[in-house]
Short mmCIF file of C-alpha atoms in Angstrom, two decimals:
data_model
loop_
_atom_site.label_atom_id
_atom_site.label_comp_id
_atom_site.label_asym_id
_atom_site.label_seq_id
_atom_site.Cartn_x
_atom_site.Cartn_y
_atom_site.Cartn_z
CA MET A 1 81.71 -23.50 97.62
CA ILE A 2 82.16 -26.51 95.82
CA THR A 3 83.13 -29.53 97.84
CA MET A 4 86.37 -31.28 96.35
CA TYR A 5 85.86 -34.97 95.76
CA THR A 6 88.91 -36.22 97.97
CA LYS A 7 89.36 -39.94 96.93
CA PRO A 8 92.22 -40.79 94.59
CA CYS A 9 90.71 -41.67 91.16
CA ARG A 10 92.05 -42.84 87.54
CA VAL A 11 92.91 -39.59 85.16
CA LEU A 12 92.90 -40.76 81.53
CA VAL A 13 95.07 -38.03 79.63
CA ALA A 14 95.88 -37.78 76.04
CA GLY A 15 97.46 -35.23 73.91
CA GLU A 16 101.16 -34.34 73.08
CA ARG A 17 103.11 -35.52 76.18
CA GLU A 18 105.99 -32.71 75.63
CA GLU A 19 103.00 -29.76 75.77
CA LEU A 20 101.29 -31.66 78.42
CA ARG A 21 103.94 -32.63 81.00
CA HIS A 22 102.65 -29.85 83.24
CA VAL A 23 99.28 -31.50 83.42
CA LEU A 24 100.73 -35.05 83.83
CA ALA A 25 103.32 -33.60 86.91
CA VAL A 26 100.07 -32.45 88.48
CA VAL A 27 98.00 -35.44 88.73
CA LYS A 28 100.67 -37.45 89.67
CA ARG A 29 101.87 -35.50 92.41
CA ARG A 30 98.37 -35.22 93.90
CA GLY A 31 98.21 -38.89 94.28
CA GLN A 32 96.04 -39.51 91.11
CA GLU A 33 96.28 -42.63 88.93
CA LEU A 34 97.56 -41.80 86.01
CA ILE A 35 96.91 -43.66 82.37
CA GLU A 36 98.20 -41.99 78.97
CA ALA A 37 96.82 -42.19 75.91
CA ALA A 38 98.34 -41.39 72.34
CA ASP A 39 94.92 -40.60 70.32
CA ALA A 40 91.10 -41.13 69.87
CA ARG A 41 91.54 -44.82 69.26
CA ASP A 42 93.60 -45.13 72.39
CA VAL A 43 91.01 -43.22 74.37
CA LEU A 44 87.91 -45.29 73.24
CA LEU A 45 89.82 -48.45 73.94
CA LEU A 46 90.63 -47.84 77.25
CA LEU A 47 87.30 -46.29 78.01
CA GLN A 48 85.77 -49.45 76.78
CA GLN A 49 87.60 -51.48 79.36
CA GLU A 50 86.22 -49.04 82.27
CA LEU A 51 90.16 -47.92 82.65
CA ALA A 52 89.41 -44.27 83.73
CA ASP A 53 86.99 -42.15 85.92
CA VAL A 54 87.70 -39.04 84.18
CA ALA A 55 89.62 -38.17 80.83
CA LEU A 56 91.26 -35.00 79.96
CA LEU A 57 91.81 -34.59 76.26
CA ASP A 58 93.80 -32.19 74.36
CA LEU A 59 91.64 -31.61 70.94
CA CYS A 60 94.84 -30.78 69.04
CA VAL A 61 96.04 -34.42 68.60
CA LEU A 62 93.03 -36.65 68.95
CA GLY A 63 92.64 -37.14 65.29
CA ARG A 64 88.98 -36.96 65.78
CA ASP A 65 86.42 -34.22 65.58
CA GLY A 66 86.06 -33.62 69.42
CA LEU A 67 82.15 -33.35 68.97
CA GLU A 68 81.82 -37.01 67.34
CA LEU A 69 84.40 -38.02 69.71
CA LEU A 70 82.14 -37.01 72.46
CA GLN A 71 79.16 -38.33 71.74
CA GLU A 72 80.97 -41.76 70.74
CA ILE A 73 82.48 -41.91 74.52
CA GLN A 74 78.84 -41.16 75.56
CA ARG A 75 77.48 -43.99 74.08
CA LEU A 76 79.56 -46.42 75.65
CA PRO A 77 77.88 -48.52 78.59
CA ARG A 78 80.02 -46.39 81.35
CA PRO A 79 80.68 -43.25 80.22
CA VAL A 80 83.07 -40.86 82.18
CA PRO A 81 82.96 -37.23 82.39
CA ILE A 82 85.31 -35.59 79.60
CA ILE A 83 87.43 -32.19 79.84
CA PHE A 84 88.79 -30.89 76.57
CA LEU A 85 91.95 -29.11 76.76
CA THR A 86 92.83 -26.79 73.98
CA ASP A 87 94.40 -23.91 72.92
CA SER A 88 91.22 -22.15 71.03
CA ARG A 89 89.26 -19.44 72.20
CA ASP A 90 86.41 -20.30 69.87
CA VAL A 91 83.23 -19.90 72.03
CA HIS A 92 80.68 -21.55 69.85
CA PHE A 93 82.52 -24.69 69.66
CA ALA A 94 82.80 -24.82 73.63
CA VAL A 95 79.37 -24.15 73.72
CA GLU A 96 78.51 -27.19 71.81
CA VAL A 97 80.65 -29.49 73.52
CA MET A 98 79.42 -28.48 76.79
CA ARG A 99 75.81 -28.75 75.28
CA GLU A 100 76.55 -32.46 74.31
CA GLY A 101 77.59 -33.12 77.80
CA ALA A 102 81.35 -32.34 78.44
CA ALA A 103 82.30 -32.24 81.90
CA ASP A 104 84.64 -29.22 81.29
CA TYR A 105 86.28 -26.89 78.53
CA LEU A 106 90.03 -26.03 79.93
CA VAL A 107 92.03 -23.03 77.71
CA LYS A 108 95.59 -23.71 77.78
CA PRO A 109 97.72 -22.58 79.69
CA LEU A 110 96.48 -24.14 82.57
CA PRO A 111 97.48 -23.52 86.41
CA ALA A 112 97.84 -26.32 88.49
CA ASP A 113 94.68 -25.74 90.78
CA GLU A 114 92.43 -25.15 87.95
CA ILE A 115 93.34 -28.86 86.54
CA LEU A 116 92.75 -30.20 89.86
CA LEU A 117 89.42 -28.20 90.63
CA ALA A 118 88.17 -29.58 87.18
CA ILE A 119 89.30 -32.96 88.01
CA HIS A 120 87.34 -33.21 91.07
CA ARG A 121 84.03 -30.89 89.95
CA ALA A 122 83.74 -33.72 86.96
CA VAL A 123 84.42 -36.95 89.20
CA ALA A 124 81.69 -35.64 92.16
CA LYS A 125 79.01 -35.26 89.19
CA THR A 126 79.44 -38.81 88.38
CA ASN A 127 79.20 -40.12 91.80
CA PRO A 128 76.39 -40.88 93.98
CA PHE A 129 75.56 -37.40 96.36
CA SER A 130 74.70 -39.92 98.97
CA GLU A 131 78.45 -40.95 99.22
CA LEU A 132 79.12 -36.62 99.65
CA GLY A 133 76.31 -36.65 102.07
CA TRP A 134 74.43 -34.04 99.98
CA GLN A 135 70.61 -33.60 99.18
CA ARG A 136 69.17 -33.63 95.70
CA GLU A 137 68.70 -29.84 95.92
CA ARG A 138 72.33 -29.50 96.21
CA GLU A 139 72.88 -31.36 92.90
CA ALA A 140 70.97 -28.35 90.94
CA GLU A 141 73.07 -25.85 92.78
CA LEU A 142 76.27 -27.59 91.84
CA ARG A 143 75.62 -28.23 88.10
CA GLN A 144 74.51 -24.23 88.10
CA ALA A 145 77.76 -23.50 89.82
CA ASN A 146 79.65 -25.74 87.27
CA LYS A 147 78.37 -23.83 84.36
CA LEU A 148 79.01 -20.22 85.80
CA GLU A 149 82.77 -21.56 86.47
CA THR A 150 83.05 -22.33 82.70
CA LEU A 151 81.58 -19.63 81.64
CA GLY A 152 83.66 -17.32 83.62
CA ARG A 153 86.87 -18.91 82.33
CA LEU A 154 85.51 -19.03 78.58
CA THR A 155 84.74 -15.36 78.42
CA GLY A 156 87.94 -14.51 80.30
CA ALA A 157 89.63 -16.17 77.62
CA VAL A 158 88.05 -14.70 74.89
CA ALA A 159 88.83 -11.25 76.55
CA HIS A 160 92.35 -12.06 77.06
CA GLU A 161 92.56 -12.70 73.18
CA LEU A 162 91.10 -9.39 72.34
CA ASN A 163 92.87 -7.16 74.65
CA ASN A 164 95.84 -8.78 73.15
CA GLN A 165 94.79 -7.95 69.94
CA MET A 166 93.71 -4.55 71.35
CA THR A 167 97.18 -4.18 72.55
CA VAL A 168 98.52 -4.39 69.16
CA MET A 169 96.57 -1.97 67.63
CA LEU A 170 97.14 0.66 70.54
CA GLY A 171 100.76 -0.30 69.95
CA TYR A 172 100.78 0.30 66.36
CA SER A 173 98.79 3.43 66.59
CA ASN A 174 100.79 5.26 68.91
CA LEU A 175 104.01 4.24 67.23
CA VAL A 176 102.52 5.96 64.16
CA LEU A 177 101.98 8.83 65.83
CA ARG A 178 105.52 10.02 67.03
CA GLN A 179 106.26 9.96 63.33
CA LEU A 180 103.63 12.37 62.79
CA THR A 181 103.58 16.56 62.72
CA ASP A 182 100.84 18.01 64.56
CA ALA A 183 99.45 19.55 61.51
CA ASP A 184 98.95 15.86 59.92
CA PRO A 185 95.50 14.72 58.75
CA LEU A 186 96.14 11.65 59.93
CA GLY A 187 96.77 12.25 63.64
CA GLU A 188 93.25 12.93 64.65
CA PRO A 189 92.12 9.11 63.33
CA LEU A 190 94.93 7.44 65.33
CA ILE A 191 94.30 9.14 68.76
CA GLU A 192 90.93 8.19 68.19
CA ILE A 193 91.83 4.61 67.75
CA ALA A 194 94.04 4.94 70.87
CA SER A 195 91.37 6.58 72.65
CA ARG A 196 88.77 3.51 72.44
CA LYS A 197 90.28 2.01 75.61
CA GLN A 198 89.37 5.00 77.61
CA GLU A 199 85.80 4.29 76.88
CA GLU A 200 85.59 0.99 78.07
CA GLU A 201 86.06 2.32 81.35
CA PRO A 202 82.76 3.42 83.42
CA ARG A 203 81.46 6.92 82.95
CA LEU A 204 78.85 9.16 82.92
CA VAL A 205 76.13 7.93 80.27
CA ASP A 206 72.95 9.40 79.44
CA VAL A 207 70.64 6.58 78.15
CA ASN A 208 68.75 8.41 75.97
CA VAL A 209 71.47 9.31 73.72
CA LEU A 210 72.73 5.81 74.16
CA VAL A 211 69.35 4.48 72.79
CA SER A 212 69.13 6.89 70.09
CA GLY A 213 72.39 5.45 68.75
CA VAL A 214 71.54 1.85 69.13
CA VAL A 215 68.15 2.38 67.34
CA LYS A 216 70.43 3.84 64.39
CA MET A 217 72.19 0.75 64.29
CA VAL A 218 69.72 -1.78 64.37
CA GLN A 219 67.22 -0.06 62.31
CA ARG A 220 67.81 -2.29 59.43
CA LEU A 221 68.86 -5.39 61.12
CA VAL A 222 65.24 -5.39 62.91
CA GLY A 223 63.67 -5.71 59.03
CA GLU A 224 60.84 -3.73 57.64
CA ASP A 225 58.13 -6.26 59.32
CA VAL A 226 58.94 -4.75 62.55
CA VAL A 227 57.89 -1.26 63.99
CA LEU A 228 60.68 0.50 65.86
CA VAL A 229 59.37 2.80 68.39
CA THR A 230 61.48 5.11 71.21
CA ALA A 231 59.70 6.62 74.02
CA LEU A 232 62.50 8.48 75.64
CA GLU A 233 62.67 10.38 79.14
CA ALA A 234 62.57 14.28 78.35
CA THR A 235 65.43 14.91 80.86
CA PRO A 236 68.84 13.31 80.62
CA ALA A 237 68.56 9.86 82.00
CA LEU A 238 72.25 9.91 83.64
CA VAL A 239 73.99 6.50 84.87
CA LYS A 240 77.90 5.73 85.34
CA ALA A 241 78.39 2.65 83.47
CA ASP A 242 80.70 1.15 80.56
CA PRO A 243 79.07 2.69 77.47
CA GLY A 244 80.38 -0.13 75.05
CA GLN A 245 78.67 -2.70 77.53
CA LEU A 246 75.30 -1.28 77.59
CA GLU A 247 75.32 -0.85 73.71
CA GLN A 248 75.83 -5.01 74.12
CA VAL A 249 72.85 -5.50 76.64
CA LEU A 250 70.78 -3.22 74.28
CA MET A 251 71.93 -5.08 71.08
CA ASN A 252 71.14 -8.23 72.37
CA LEU A 253 68.00 -7.64 73.69
CA VAL A 254 67.17 -5.94 70.64
CA LEU A 255 68.10 -8.92 68.12
CA ASN A 256 66.58 -11.47 70.40
CA ALA A 257 63.12 -9.62 70.31
CA ARG A 258 63.30 -9.15 66.29
CA ASP A 259 64.05 -13.26 66.51
CA ALA A 260 60.68 -13.69 68.57
CA MET A 261 58.36 -11.72 65.76
CA PRO A 262 59.68 -13.74 62.48
CA HIS A 263 56.53 -12.68 60.98
CA GLY A 264 56.66 -8.73 61.93
CA GLY A 265 55.44 -6.59 64.99
CA ARG A 266 56.31 -4.11 67.47
CA LEU A 267 59.25 -3.16 69.45
CA VAL A 268 59.40 -0.44 71.72
CA LEU A 269 62.46 1.26 73.59
CA ALA A 270 61.41 3.33 76.44
CA THR A 271 63.50 5.10 79.45
CA SER A 272 62.08 7.08 82.74
CA ASN A 273 63.41 8.56 85.80
CA ALA A 274 62.39 6.54 88.35
CA SER A 275 62.47 5.80 92.09
CA MET A 276 63.19 2.59 93.45
CA GLN A 277 63.56 0.97 96.83
CA ALA A 278 66.95 -0.67 96.77
CA ALA A 279 66.82 -4.81 96.12
CA ALA A 280 67.57 -7.06 98.63
CA ASN A 281 68.34 -10.98 98.44
CA GLY A 282 67.89 -10.85 94.62
CA ARG A 283 64.29 -10.15 95.24
CA PRO A 284 62.27 -7.79 93.19
CA ALA A 285 62.07 -4.08 94.57
CA ALA A 286 59.60 -2.22 95.48
CA PRO A 287 58.70 1.60 94.76
CA GLY A 288 60.73 3.62 97.21
CA LEU A 289 63.27 6.40 97.35
CA THR A 290 66.24 5.33 95.68
CA PRO A 291 66.61 7.23 92.15
CA HIS A 292 66.89 4.62 89.13
CA VAL A 293 67.00 5.03 85.50
CA GLN A 294 64.49 2.33 84.03
CA LEU A 295 65.20 1.11 80.58
CA SER A 296 62.25 -1.07 78.88
CA ILE A 297 62.55 -3.39 75.81
CA SER A 298 59.04 -4.30 74.98
CA ASP A 299 58.02 -6.75 72.05
CA THR A 300 54.77 -8.16 70.65
CA GLY A 301 56.30 -11.47 69.68
CA CYS A 302 55.47 -15.04 70.72
CA GLY A 303 56.34 -14.79 74.27
CA MET A 304 57.52 -17.71 76.56
CA ASP A 305 56.30 -20.06 79.39
CA ALA A 306 57.03 -19.86 83.14
CA GLU A 307 59.39 -22.82 82.61
CA THR A 308 61.73 -20.75 79.84
CA GLN A 309 61.68 -17.88 82.11
CA ALA A 310 62.87 -19.58 85.01
CA HIS A 311 65.66 -20.85 82.85
CA LEU A 312 66.17 -17.55 80.97
CA PHE A 313 69.43 -16.36 82.11
CA GLU A 314 71.12 -20.02 82.85
CA PRO A 315 74.37 -20.29 81.09
CA PHE A 316 74.17 -22.29 77.65
CA PHE A 317 70.32 -22.23 77.78
CA THR A 318 68.37 -21.55 74.70
CA THR A 319 65.55 -21.88 72.55
CA LYS A 320 67.09 -21.09 69.40
CA ALA A 321 67.96 -23.89 66.77
CA PRO A 322 71.25 -25.64 66.84
CA GLY A 323 73.95 -23.27 65.47
CA ARG A 324 71.86 -19.84 66.15
CA GLY A 325 72.38 -18.91 69.53
CA THR A 326 75.25 -19.82 71.97
CA GLY A 327 73.13 -19.78 74.93
CA LEU A 328 75.60 -17.04 77.02
CA GLY A 329 73.80 -13.89 75.46
CA LEU A 330 71.48 -13.47 78.19
CA THR A 331 73.88 -14.54 80.95
CA ILE A 332 76.11 -11.80 79.95
CA VAL A 333 73.49 -9.27 79.53
CA ARG A 334 72.78 -9.78 83.44
CA LYS A 335 76.31 -9.93 84.33
CA ILE A 336 76.89 -6.51 82.52
CA ILE A 337 73.80 -4.91 84.54
CA GLN A 338 74.53 -6.15 87.94
CA HIS A 339 78.12 -5.13 87.83
CA SER A 340 76.61 -1.78 86.82
CA GLY A 341 74.71 -2.01 90.25
CA GLY A 342 71.44 -2.69 88.82
CA ARG A 343 68.95 -5.40 87.91
CA ILE A 344 66.97 -6.87 85.18
CA GLN A 345 63.86 -8.36 85.05
CA VAL A 346 61.45 -10.10 82.53
CA HIS A 347 57.84 -10.53 82.21
CA SER A 348 56.34 -12.57 79.40
CA ALA A 349 53.33 -15.04 78.56
CA THR A 350 52.78 -17.35 75.70
CA GLY A 351 51.74 -15.70 72.69
CA GLN A 352 51.47 -12.32 74.48
CA GLY A 353 54.91 -10.48 73.97
CA THR A 354 57.83 -10.36 76.07
CA ASN A 355 59.33 -7.08 78.52
CA PHE A 356 62.58 -6.58 80.13
CA LEU A 357 62.95 -4.00 82.62
CA ILE A 358 66.41 -2.55 83.44
CA HIS A 359 67.05 -0.52 86.52
CA LEU A 360 70.25 1.26 86.89
CA PRO A 361 71.29 3.65 89.76
CA GLN A 362 71.00 7.00 88.61
CA VAL A 363 73.74 9.86 88.71
CA ALA A 364 71.90 13.16 89.80
CA GLU A 365 74.56 15.64 88.33
CA GLN A 366 77.65 15.81 85.83
CA GLN A 367 80.35 14.25 88.15
CA PRO A 368 83.80 15.30 86.79
CA LEU A 369 85.69 11.64 85.04
CA PRO A 370 88.99 10.98 86.61
CA SER A 371 91.73 12.03 84.80
CA THR A 372 93.27 9.81 82.14
CA ASP A 373 96.89 9.52 80.23
CA ALA A 374 97.39 12.50 77.72
CA LEU A 375 97.46 10.02 74.50
CA GLY A 376 99.16 12.41 72.32
CA GLN A 377 102.03 13.01 74.58
CA ARG A 378 105.61 13.31 72.66
CA ASP A 379 107.64 13.06 75.60
CA SER A 380 107.47 9.26 76.96
CA PRO A 381 110.45 8.66 79.07
CA ARG A 382 112.98 6.46 76.91
CA GLY A 383 115.85 4.25 78.46
CA CYS A 384 118.79 2.13 77.71
CA GLU A 385 118.47 -1.01 80.02
CA THR A 386 118.29 -4.59 78.84
CA VAL A 387 114.86 -5.88 78.96
CA LEU A 388 113.61 -9.72 78.49
CA LEU A 389 110.57 -9.45 77.30
CA VAL A 390 108.67 -13.06 77.44
CA GLU A 391 105.53 -13.06 75.54
CA ASP A 392 103.58 -15.99 73.83
CA ASN A 393 101.48 -13.99 71.21
CA GLN A 394 103.95 -13.13 68.30
CA ASP A 395 101.81 -10.16 67.21
CA VAL A 396 102.03 -8.68 70.59
CA ARG A 397 105.77 -9.58 71.16
CA SER A 398 106.93 -7.97 67.63
CA MET A 399 105.00 -4.64 68.62
CA LEU A 400 106.61 -4.50 71.95
CA CYS A 401 110.11 -5.52 70.50
CA GLU A 402 109.71 -2.44 68.08
CA PHE A 403 108.69 -0.17 70.81
CA LEU A 404 110.97 -1.14 72.91
CA ARG A 405 113.81 -0.68 70.71
CA ARG A 406 112.55 2.74 69.28
CA TYR A 407 113.00 4.18 72.87
CA GLY A 408 116.47 2.84 73.42
CA TYR A 409 116.25 -0.31 75.33
CA SER A 410 118.71 -3.65 74.36
CA ILE A 411 116.14 -6.50 73.85
CA LEU A 412 116.20 -10.27 74.62
CA GLU A 413 113.11 -11.79 72.86
CA ALA A 414 111.11 -15.05 74.25
CA ARG A 415 108.41 -16.49 73.07
CA ASP A 416 108.38 -18.89 76.09
CA CYS A 417 109.56 -19.70 79.41
CA GLY A 418 112.42 -22.45 77.99
CA GLU A 419 113.56 -19.67 75.82
CA ALA A 420 113.37 -17.20 78.87
CA MET A 421 115.67 -19.81 80.61
CA ARG A 422 118.32 -20.05 78.09
CA LEU A 423 118.57 -16.26 77.41
CA CYS A 424 118.68 -15.69 81.08
CA GLU A 425 121.59 -18.11 81.19
CA GLN A 426 123.72 -17.42 78.04
CA HIS A 427 123.16 -13.62 78.31
CA ASP A 428 126.87 -12.41 79.46
CA GLY A 429 125.79 -8.70 80.39
CA PRO A 430 122.93 -7.45 82.97
CA ILE A 431 119.27 -8.17 82.64
CA ASP A 432 117.65 -5.04 84.26
CA VAL A 433 113.99 -5.91 83.86
CA LEU A 434 111.70 -8.71 83.11
CA VAL A 435 108.44 -8.01 81.50
CA THR A 436 106.71 -11.19 81.30
CA ASP A 437 102.87 -12.12 80.54
CA VAL A 438 101.13 -13.74 83.69
CA ALA A 439 99.37 -17.08 81.57
CA LEU A 440 102.29 -18.73 79.67
CA PRO A 441 102.10 -22.13 78.05
CA GLU A 442 104.72 -24.03 80.47
CA MET A 443 104.49 -21.95 83.73
CA GLU A 444 103.04 -19.06 85.05
CA GLY A 445 104.97 -15.87 85.08
CA PRO A 446 105.57 -15.32 88.75
CA GLU A 447 107.07 -18.95 88.60
CA LEU A 448 109.17 -17.94 85.69
CA ALA A 449 110.17 -14.84 87.45
CA GLU A 450 111.22 -16.71 90.61
CA ARG A 451 113.40 -18.99 88.81
CA LEU A 452 115.06 -16.43 86.91
CA GLN A 453 115.63 -14.39 89.76
CA GLU A 454 117.56 -17.36 91.57
CA MET A 455 120.09 -16.81 88.55
CA ARG A 456 119.56 -12.77 88.76
CA PRO A 457 118.15 -11.60 91.60
CA GLU A 458 118.96 -8.03 90.73
CA MET A 459 116.64 -8.24 88.07
CA LYS A 460 113.11 -6.40 88.29
CA VAL A 461 109.85 -7.62 87.17
CA LEU A 462 107.08 -5.81 85.46
CA TYR A 463 103.99 -8.43 84.61
CA MET A 464 101.19 -7.96 82.02
CA SER A 465 97.87 -9.93 81.23
CA GLY A 466 94.63 -9.67 78.98
CA TYR A 467 93.16 -11.22 82.15
CA THR A 468 91.96 -8.53 84.79
CA ASN A 469 94.81 -8.58 87.36
CA PRO A 470 95.42 -12.35 88.14
CA LEU A 471 97.70 -11.82 90.68
CA SER A 472 95.40 -10.51 92.95
CA ALA A 473 93.49 -13.72 92.25
CA GLY A 474 95.47 -15.50 94.99
CA ARG A 475 96.02 -18.91 93.49
CA ASP A 476 99.58 -18.66 94.22
CA ARG A 477 100.18 -16.27 91.32
CA GLY A 478 102.85 -14.07 93.12
CA ASP A 479 102.62 -10.74 94.85
CA PRO A 480 99.56 -9.03 94.19
CA ALA A 481 101.42 -5.48 94.85
CA ALA A 482 103.94 -6.60 92.02
CA PRO A 483 104.28 -4.04 89.33
CA PHE A 484 101.65 -4.98 86.68
CA ILE A 485 100.06 -3.49 83.51
CA GLN A 486 96.49 -4.37 82.13
CA LYS A 487 96.18 -5.03 78.57
CA PRO A 488 95.00 -3.43 76.29
CA PHE A 489 97.85 -0.57 77.16
CA THR A 490 99.26 2.02 74.81
CA THR A 491 102.94 2.25 74.53
CA ASP A 492 103.13 5.41 76.51
CA ARG A 493 101.29 4.23 79.23
CA LEU A 494 104.06 0.81 79.25
CA ALA A 495 107.04 3.52 79.13
CA LEU A 496 105.88 5.42 82.19
CA ILE A 497 105.39 1.93 84.23
CA LEU A 498 108.72 0.64 82.48
CA ARG A 499 110.58 3.64 83.64
CA ASP A 500 108.85 3.79 87.14
CA VAL A 501 109.91 0.01 87.62
CA LEU A 502 113.53 0.62 86.39
CA ASP A 503 114.03 4.05 88.44
CA ARG A 504 112.59 1.96 91.91
#
């Protein structure tokens, strides 16, 4: 838990006033002193006069390269923490500005509490910790917590964008499937595309098979100078995990090992079924009775000293040259392994190579997988009601409009909250259901729904999002039990859920 810095502070905001009016209103409403700047020149002039304690800068309107401006601000006699606001999901740029000393990097749209938390966190960093009554070791804890929170937002934003694109791909695949006969040769590859969503969920995985598949993919990537060897368990090494994520873990560790052996060497991937004692308090486990699958990735590369190993899994930490690594790979690797119920250890020494050991809970028997939607079904429910669709991603909006019209619905299409409000006011007939994204530029979906239902109390609501159900995360984001569909989704699934909402 991060303690909030409670004193009012002077907040410099630079950006398009209309687009940032939500940010400006939040800052004013919470008793902070607001200072506005039109461009990068104004920002520098105001900061040179020491008129602000923290700055929120929208990259879109600064008229300068964000990284250069940050470096110039840091050369001032009294630099202030800088929080960048952007529409971009460019993780590499985010990593660069964080490395250069930015206090935070926020992707729009921004919930009110996220803006305030970022301001308080940034100000707390630059004020003496003695004033807050913290000891020196707490400073390191705070910095690490800040990094992890920033990483969480960045990866969440990237996942949201990818899930939007997956929704488009799955949606159009379903629409084309509807036009094909059962004997059409195009049907099978389209069903395969639509099935990829299901493979993202945890299922039974034989780590031996996974390793063999990854070896085939990376054989050329590691180069002729690296000897790639596998030593696989004779019996199936079964775990329950997301196979795509485990592939990501292996690919990351294999390519890191390759980079550690620029002049060639030996890389060994080994699996074994082992018994381990459950780890307690994050400490290494001793041999015991809990069955685990052990995955080992060993190289004969340059190795690492103790100091490097101590920071290895921290967000944005990298030993690679600028532009060659984000410093996020191993952080994500550990997160994936922990999410799968396992743990990862590293053993290394300078000049003596590196060994990563991964332990995952073993699944003893073939367990039946939960049933999933029939992707190829031809009888998804239809309707004739009027749907108000609010989605700021044009590709997703276009696909959903085409799908809903084909299924008999009348569509009112809105790209933002203002357009949705106007349509709701001006439409003469009934609006049966609002289908809205949760994260919208001007306000969040639940707030929009509340305003629209003041005009049309009979209108039902279905939320959708590329983030893991944000309605269940608190933060005044509406009813956690409200109808919700997670992106990416197939049009079949949307048809079923929409029909269920309308028939309630």
